[in-house]
Every structure is written in C-alpha cells, then in structure tokens.
C-alpha cells in the first residue's frame, strides 16, 4: 500500500501542475460554485450539495412551480419514467430526454427549449438495452469553447458546442467517437454493426477531468442472461479536444496485468459486464477519477468464472492522465448477489479525530457506506474479512470471506431471520412464515440456491434485494460543510432461485429466474417496516444521527383489509427517495413508488418542515441552481398516466 | 357494483376455495376456478411476456410461491404493481390490455383452466376478482 500512497502523491502533484490551480492539500470547494450545477452529482465530487440558501425553513412552504418542460415528445413515443438530472452552466441548463437520449439546452428562467440534438437512427440504437437511461450530460471548457459531452444509447460519444448544439467538428469524426472501436475483437452483424455475442451501452454521462473525457458503460440486465459470455466494461479516457483515445483500463485484467490471476482457467476470455453504469466522480486536484463497478456475468451464478474476479464490484481509483490504477477496493469478492456499486462515490474532506481526512464514500445496495481514504484506498474505519456461508450449487465456488464494514453501521437491514417477517396480525404472521419456509434464510452473503434443490428448498433470500439498499434513483448526498452523509435506502428482499441455463435457452450453466420473488401475504410486503428511509450519518464519527421514513404509510397498506383495525406505524414507502442537500435544507422526493410530494427537512434533526405537491412522483435525483437572483429546484417527474417532464420550483417573485 | 368473484388458483395441489373477497359488501361469491381468461388471451399474454419480460424474468418465477403470496389480494393490486413498475426500463409503456393479457398468461402458468371470456380490463371489475387458494 505504501506504493499506492507514493503513486497517489505523484499523481496529486501532476494534477496540480495540470490544472495550474487547486492544491490537493487545501480544502476542497464546498459543493457547487457560482450557483451552477456542472455535473450530474452537482460537482466533480458528486456531493449532490449546493451552498444555496435563498430557499430556507422560513419560506420553503411557499415554493411554487416556475416552469414545466415536457420531455415526452423527445422520442418515438412518450415515456412514463424520466431519469435525467440537468446540469446548469452559465445561462443554460443541459440535459437528455426520451428513448433517443436527445440532448437539449433549456432556458433556466423560463424552461424554453433553446436547442436539441439527437443521433440519426441507427441499428445500434435499436439494439440498445438502455435507451432511456441517460441520466445527464457532461460539460467542459475546451480552449475557451463550452462543450457538452453525451453518450448515446448506441454507444457513441458525442461532443456538442454548448452554445449551438452543433457537433464539434474537430472532435472525433465530425463530433462523434464510436465507442465500439478499441473494445476488443467481438463479432458483429455485418449489416447492422450490432454486437453478435454480447452488448454494451452506457446509462450515465461521461466525466471530464483535467482534459480527459472518461467513459463508463453498462450492459443488459444479468439476472436471466442467454449467455455466459459478454463484453467487459473497460474504461476509456479520450482527449476532450480531439476525441483521440488516451488510455484504456481493463476491468477484466489481461495476461500480465495486475489481478489477472483472479480469473481461473480461461474465464477472463469470455466473462463480461463489470460495467461502471453509475456516474463517475473525480478529485481533479489529485488527478484521480473514481470508477464504481458492477457484477461480472452473470449476476447470480459465478461457477463459470471461478476466482476473486477483479475488478468486479469494486471501487477503482485511476490516474486520469494515464489510466493507470492508483488503488482499488473490492466490496464483494466473486459477487453472486448482484451487489453492483450503484451510485457515484462521494468525494469529501472530513475532520476525523482532529485530522482532515480526504475521503471517498461509496454507498451500496448491501446497506453499507464504505468510507475510504481516497489517496490510498485504505478504510478510514476497519473493514474486516469475515467468513460467509458457502454455496451448494453445482460448480459454484463462492469466496470464503467477504469484507464487512465495522463503521458506519449498516444503514439497511442485512440478511433475514423469521423475526423480520410481518406480524401486523397473527394470521398474517402465520402466512408469512409459510410463504418464506421454502427459501434459505441467513445473514448477508447467504448465496443463491436452486429452484429445485435436493433438500426441497426453492431458492434463497437476498436482503437487501436487487434494488438495494441504496441505489441510483435515490442515491445519497453529502454536506461538505458538516461532513454528514444522507442516504436514501429501500427495505426489501429478493428471492433468488437458480435453474439450469440449457433448459432456458442460455449457454450459462445456471441462471436465476429473476430478481423479484415472492411478496408477503395477500400482496403485502413480506418484511416488517420501515419500507423506505433517509438516514443521516456523521462521517466525522461514523455515527448514525437520525432516520426518517420515506413519506407516509402507503395507501395500499393503510386501506388493505387484512390490517383493518391495526394500529400501523408510519412505514414509509418501498421506494428510493431522491435526495438533494442545500446549505439550509434536505429535500427529498418520494421516488416512483411514493406519493407525489417533495419534502423539505431540517438537516440536523430530520424533522419535516414542509411538503410541496407535485404533478407526479419524482423519478430521480433532483438539482438546484441560482439564476438571476432566484433559486430553483428542478425535479424529473413521471408516473402512471403522467408523461415525463421536468418541473422547476422557486419562491414567488 | 359487480359481484365479487373468488379466483381460485390450483397451486401445489391446494385446489380451490371460495371466500368473500376482502372488499366484498356481502357474503355472495361465485366459484371461479376456471374460465376467467381465454386461451387466446393467454397466447397474447405469452407473446407480450416474451417481448417485454423474459429479458429479466423466467416464467418459472411466477408459479408456486409467487402466486401463493398474492392469494387473497384482488387482481387489480397485482396489475397496479406490475403496470407501474414494469418493464423496468419503460414502466407503464404497455397498453393496459397488454398487462392484463400477461396476467392471464400467469394464471395459465399456474394451472388455471381457460374459458370463453377474457380477464377484464376494467379496474372496478378487477378489484372484485380475488387471487385465492384453499386455506
């Protein structure tokens, strides 16, 4: 690790030289600057924090709709989901919309569309498995010209003039770089150019750091794959001015590279995924970019990829100038739980026991916030390798130990026992026990099992389930002024049952039947509440400060005849709240499965100060900015029967 | 108000039972262990399932304990959950009729016998059709 620390120091020095500005030893900026919101996550550090205070506890209840922007017409048909978070640079907002992932510029005062750009129809768009997942765009100042960068569903990187929306001709080929090029040797359909034996696209924007456009990727869902093979999600860095490839980092290490031995046999030749599908973060002053990765192919069976499987389910710190690994931390060895790292890591400096610690914090589906020193990757508080239950599925060799975070405490329930099943009434309790009986229960990292196991069981609980815990729609926010992390978390389970792949038209030996599983009795939740929460964690100490439910008790539970007469607690919704922090308040929307409110909360106590009605539920992470002396909060909303749109809230003039 | 119907699903040999639905105003119920969807509707549902669901979900996932866990709930509750959350990449993008057809296919997967009429689209009617198994 001393080697890594030395390398990080060198990287930091180079970073200072490269940008000719911030010294990494000095304090980081506090959230956004100049009322802007230049990145998906507010700033390069993905804090989702803005030091704005025009809207505060005294006036927040008076928020009203300033403008609405309709996203529904940007695609072949309307969407009823919208996952975009605009960025704000200068006098414009920029974002993406619809199945085509059309890039748009919007007036921040009125919501008027100023320009739009979309790629021509292309078979690779048709084949894309993540058409409407484009969460945002990236921005950089390149030689005095503002440039917007986006990744299309067909996996092309495009650079657009921020003023006009016209592709920058000096970048790539007329503004476009084909991201299939340089991935490796993969068969494609000759007429369409679509990959024949795998898939790769992107569901997040790139990030521009010190003149390098760093590009992640994503793949189709891996629950029930047709193949054991796929394309690895290698990370690439491109010159922000020319679009020339600067470097490639192999997320499946090639022969001779560090970590190659973690792939036994020839599994490195065909295993794919390990995508960085969540947005990326950076510490430009140190010259580092942080890459959160997901599970290798396939999500729930690893018998065809024996070994520890670096860099699956890891956080990787890369030197952005060279693409070389500064350090890595693998959250889950040989992941068979689909515990993807689902959010951009938070980069923040926090005083711990009198010393300023440069942290990078990864919140996860499995309910832990991994707090690491970002120069070295070393845990700030101990993370211990502990033995975990082992798989009995033929061919599977689960890793004997897994990292266990000792501090902060988990923000979500991990693992399951019978005590965790609902007990609103004795009858419901009895039914819940009966429903759960065929499935393995156990602690976190209890492995998936067979649908038709010799012992008569039908699968295994995974808690938290496929949605987490924390995940991308809600994610987390950190207040750099106080060092407090706010995590939106969902309380739920998956039941994972494995079936033979050949019986399901798959080349994989086993695949899962899917990520869902059983409900509780009569369609109720199986687990006790709370079903969704926001948790405040003090990164100075690792202590939890407070926990509040995500909204009220859902109507579907309150009105359910099986609990008539039962005195229910406030359960919150099984939905990922969408959080945003300002200098004065924490805001959260209830998420897609919540009610159409945005709540304003006292950051210190979790006490609700106000709630503002919206035309539909929030869908993803909101943003805020200041323009012409007025603070706005912008939320992406949609829902059953309500087409996708942005809604901007502000105080009355 | 439509008369409540108990939709019986023969899962794990549990057979058929009839009970007042949770929202029933009275005790009248109609036995309905078959004939709540048509063969043609199930085929349409299978086509939709293959198009919209099978990328993530094996049909096996919707038999056995899955449908047991919905026992006693109205079909409308399952429809609301599915149509508001699925397909995961484009929730709500299917027509209501298509979601109902997929439910008909799931009923077929669970061994319910088809009949001449189709599982209705109307929310009010679906609120009075219970997924029910023998206690």
Tab-separated table of N, CA and C in Angstrom, chain A residues 442-505:
chain	number	residue	atom	x	y	z
A	442	UNK	N	-30.703	-16.364	6.040
A	442	UNK	CA	-29.390	-16.299	6.647
A	442	UNK	C	-28.860	-14.894	6.655
A	443	UNK	N	-27.603	-14.750	7.034
A	443	UNK	CA	-27.003	-13.416	7.102
A	443	UNK	C	-26.710	-12.871	5.710
A	444	UNK	N	-26.247	-11.641	5.665
A	444	UNK	CA	-25.766	-11.068	4.409
A	444	UNK	C	-24.764	-12.038	3.789
A	445	UNK	N	-24.780	-12.145	2.493
A	445	UNK	CA	-23.906	-13.035	1.725
A	445	UNK	C	-24.332	-14.502	1.811
A	446	UNK	N	-25.575	-14.774	2.231
A	446	UNK	CA	-26.128	-16.117	2.043
A	446	UNK	C	-26.292	-16.314	0.529
A	447	UNK	N	-25.699	-17.370	-0.034
A	447	UNK	CA	-25.644	-17.445	-1.501
A	447	UNK	C	-26.961	-17.900	-2.125
A	448	UNK	N	-27.172	-17.546	-3.390
A	448	UNK	CA	-28.330	-18.051	-4.129
A	448	UNK	C	-28.321	-19.575	-4.172
A	449	UNK	N	-29.505	-20.173	-4.318
A	449	UNK	CA	-29.585	-21.634	-4.371
A	449	UNK	C	-30.602	-22.056	-5.421
A	450	UNK	N	-30.756	-23.362	-5.574
A	450	UNK	CA	-31.521	-23.897	-6.696
A	450	UNK	C	-33.034	-23.813	-6.472
A	451	UNK	N	-33.748	-23.622	-7.573
A	451	UNK	CA	-35.214	-23.652	-7.518
A	451	UNK	C	-35.702	-25.041	-7.148
A	452	UNK	N	-34.994	-26.049	-7.604
A	452	UNK	CA	-35.352	-27.433	-7.288
A	452	UNK	C	-34.168	-28.093	-6.600
A	453	UNK	N	-33.926	-27.713	-5.360
A	453	UNK	CA	-32.770	-28.231	-4.630
A	453	UNK	C	-33.080	-29.618	-4.070
A	454	UNK	N	-32.069	-30.447	-3.905
A	454	UNK	CA	-32.293	-31.789	-3.357
A	454	UNK	C	-32.971	-31.782	-1.994
A	455	UNK	N	-32.754	-30.736	-1.206
A	455	UNK	CA	-33.370	-30.685	0.128
A	455	UNK	C	-34.786	-30.115	0.095
A	456	UNK	N	-35.309	-29.871	-1.091
A	456	UNK	CA	-36.690	-29.397	-1.207
A	456	UNK	C	-36.845	-27.898	-1.153
A	457	UNK	N	-35.758	-27.172	-0.915
A	457	UNK	CA	-35.863	-25.708	-0.908
A	457	UNK	C	-35.927	-25.181	-2.337
A	458	UNK	N	-36.339	-23.919	-2.450
A	458	UNK	CA	-36.618	-23.351	-3.777
A	458	UNK	C	-35.786	-22.112	-4.101
A	459	UNK	N	-34.859	-21.783	-3.259
A	459	UNK	CA	-34.056	-20.599	-3.509
A	459	UNK	C	-33.600	-20.002	-2.197
A	460	UNK	N	-33.068	-18.804	-2.279
A	460	UNK	CA	-32.518	-18.153	-1.093
A	460	UNK	C	-32.905	-16.680	-1.074
A	461	UNK	N	-33.140	-16.172	0.124
A	461	UNK	CA	-33.365	-14.734	0.284
A	461	UNK	C	-32.054	-13.983	0.100
A	462	UNK	N	-32.137	-12.869	-0.600
A	462	UNK	CA	-31.035	-11.900	-0.641
A	462	UNK	C	-31.603	-10.606	-0.072
A	463	UNK	N	-31.051	-10.180	1.053
A	463	UNK	CA	-31.542	-8.983	1.767
A	463	UNK	C	-30.354	-8.117	2.161
A	464	UNK	N	-30.293	-6.886	1.700
A	464	UNK	CA	-31.212	-6.190	0.804
A	464	UNK	C	-31.245	-6.854	-0.578
A	465	UNK	N	-32.339	-6.598	-1.295
A	465	UNK	CA	-32.549	-7.269	-2.563
A	465	UNK	C	-31.902	-6.564	-3.735
A	466	UNK	N	-32.353	-6.936	-4.921
A	466	UNK	CA	-31.723	-6.457	-6.154
A	466	UNK	C	-31.758	-4.936	-6.275
A	467	UNK	N	-32.743	-4.302	-5.673
A	467	UNK	CA	-32.827	-2.846	-5.731
A	467	UNK	C	-32.079	-2.153	-4.601
A	468	UNK	N	-31.486	-2.911	-3.703
A	468	UNK	CA	-30.899	-2.311	-2.514
A	468	UNK	C	-31.983	-2.095	-1.479
A	469	UNK	N	-31.559	-1.576	-0.333
A	469	UNK	CA	-30.475	-0.701	-0.017
A	469	UNK	C	-30.516	0.598	-0.806
A	470	UNK	N	-29.360	1.142	-0.939
A	470	UNK	CA	-29.211	2.361	-1.714
A	470	UNK	C	-29.130	2.004	-3.191
A	471	UNK	N	-29.531	2.932	-4.029
A	471	UNK	CA	-29.433	2.696	-5.459
A	471	UNK	C	-29.420	4.034	-6.179
A	472	UNK	N	-29.358	3.956	-7.482
A	472	UNK	CA	-29.111	5.146	-8.274
A	472	UNK	C	-30.240	6.179	-8.214
A	473	UNK	N	-31.511	5.799	-8.160
A	473	UNK	CA	-32.535	6.856	-8.224
A	473	UNK	C	-32.545	7.742	-6.989
A	474	UNK	N	-32.208	7.165	-5.868
A	474	UNK	CA	-32.207	7.947	-4.649
A	474	UNK	C	-30.812	8.369	-4.302
A	475	UNK	N	-29.949	7.375	-4.286
A	475	UNK	CA	-28.552	7.643	-4.037
A	475	UNK	C	-28.329	8.307	-2.697
A	476	UNK	N	-27.423	9.222	-2.694
A	476	UNK	CA	-27.032	9.841	-1.444
A	476	UNK	C	-26.500	11.226	-1.724
A	477	UNK	N	-26.396	11.997	-0.677
A	477	UNK	CA	-25.898	13.356	-0.752
A	477	UNK	C	-25.018	13.581	0.459
A	478	UNK	N	-23.975	14.372	0.289
A	478	UNK	CA	-23.132	14.660	1.437
A	478	UNK	C	-22.996	16.177	1.568
A	479	UNK	N	-23.070	16.627	2.809
A	479	UNK	CA	-22.894	18.040	3.109
A	479	UNK	C	-21.426	18.263	3.472
A	480	UNK	N	-20.639	18.882	2.599
A	480	UNK	CA	-19.200	19.026	2.880
A	480	UNK	C	-18.918	19.981	4.025
A	481	UNK	N	-19.907	20.816	4.361
A	481	UNK	CA	-19.680	21.766	5.454
A	481	UNK	C	-19.783	21.090	6.815
A	482	UNK	N	-20.610	20.085	6.907
A	482	UNK	CA	-20.808	19.396	8.192
A	482	UNK	C	-20.238	17.984	8.200
A	483	UNK	N	-19.927	17.433	7.036
A	483	UNK	CA	-19.451	16.054	6.970
A	483	UNK	C	-20.549	15.043	7.221
A	484	UNK	N	-21.772	15.417	6.939
A	484	UNK	CA	-22.895	14.494	7.175
A	484	UNK	C	-23.369	13.933	5.834
A	485	UNK	N	-23.505	12.612	5.804
A	485	UNK	CA	-23.957	11.875	4.625
A	485	UNK	C	-25.436	11.547	4.793
A	486	UNK	N	-26.212	11.794	3.752
A	486	UNK	CA	-27.643	11.461	3.764
A	486	UNK	C	-27.877	10.369	2.721
A	487	UNK	N	-28.394	9.246	3.172
A	487	UNK	CA	-28.565	8.090	2.287
A	487	UNK	C	-30.045	7.741	2.197
A	488	UNK	N	-30.537	7.629	0.975
A	488	UNK	CA	-31.889	7.116	0.761
A	488	UNK	C	-31.796	5.602	0.598
A	489	UNK	N	-32.606	4.877	1.298
A	489	UNK	CA	-32.500	3.422	1.272
A	489	UNK	C	-33.876	2.774	1.243
A	490	UNK	N	-33.924	1.640	0.591
A	490	UNK	CA	-35.169	0.891	0.452
A	490	UNK	C	-35.029	-0.408	1.235
A	491	UNK	N	-36.105	-0.812	1.893
A	491	UNK	CA	-36.074	-2.036	2.688
A	491	UNK	C	-36.845	-3.109	1.938
A	492	UNK	N	-36.125	-4.024	1.344
A	492	UNK	CA	-36.797	-5.065	0.576
A	492	UNK	C	-35.901	-6.270	0.403
A	493	UNK	N	-36.455	-7.263	-0.238
A	493	UNK	CA	-35.730	-8.510	-0.409
A	493	UNK	C	-35.863	-8.987	-1.850
A	494	UNK	N	-34.968	-9.854	-2.246
A	494	UNK	CA	-35.163	-10.668	-3.436
A	494	UNK	C	-35.139	-12.124	-2.997
A	495	UNK	N	-35.791	-12.961	-3.759
A	495	UNK	CA	-35.629	-14.400	-3.599
A	495	UNK	C	-34.967	-14.883	-4.880
A	496	UNK	N	-33.794	-15.454	-4.750
A	496	UNK	CA	-33.040	-15.864	-5.937
A	496	UNK	C	-33.065	-17.386	-6.045
A	497	UNK	N	-33.599	-17.834	-7.161
A	497	UNK	CA	-33.718	-19.262	-7.437
A	497	UNK	C	-32.994	-19.544	-8.745
A	498	UNK	N	-32.075	-20.479	-8.725
A	498	UNK	CA	-31.294	-20.797	-9.914
A	498	UNK	C	-31.885	-22.002	-10.639
A	499	UNK	N	-31.872	-21.912	-11.961
A	499	UNK	CA	-32.362	-23.002	-12.813
A	499	UNK	C	-31.286	-23.294	-13.868
A	500	UNK	N	-31.285	-24.518	-14.406
A	500	UNK	CA	-30.269	-24.830	-15.418
A	500	UNK	C	-30.425	-23.957	-16.655
A	501	UNK	N	-29.324	-23.333	-17.066
A	501	UNK	CA	-29.370	-22.458	-18.232
A	501	UNK	C	-29.817	-23.171	-19.501
A	502	UNK	N	-29.263	-24.368	-19.786
A	502	UNK	CA	-29.653	-25.033	-21.036
A	502	UNK	C	-31.149	-25.304	-21.147
A	503	UNK	N	-31.838	-25.394	-20.018
A	503	UNK	CA	-33.294	-25.571	-20.077
A	503	UNK	C	-34.014	-24.245	-20.312
A	504	UNK	N	-33.241	-23.174	-20.330
A	504	UNK	CA	-33.819	-21.842	-20.512
A	504	UNK	C	-33.117	-21.079	-21.638
A	505	UNK	N	-32.686	-21.822	-22.625
A	505	UNK	CA	-32.081	-21.230	-23.819
A	505	UNK	C	-30.903	-20.319	-23.486
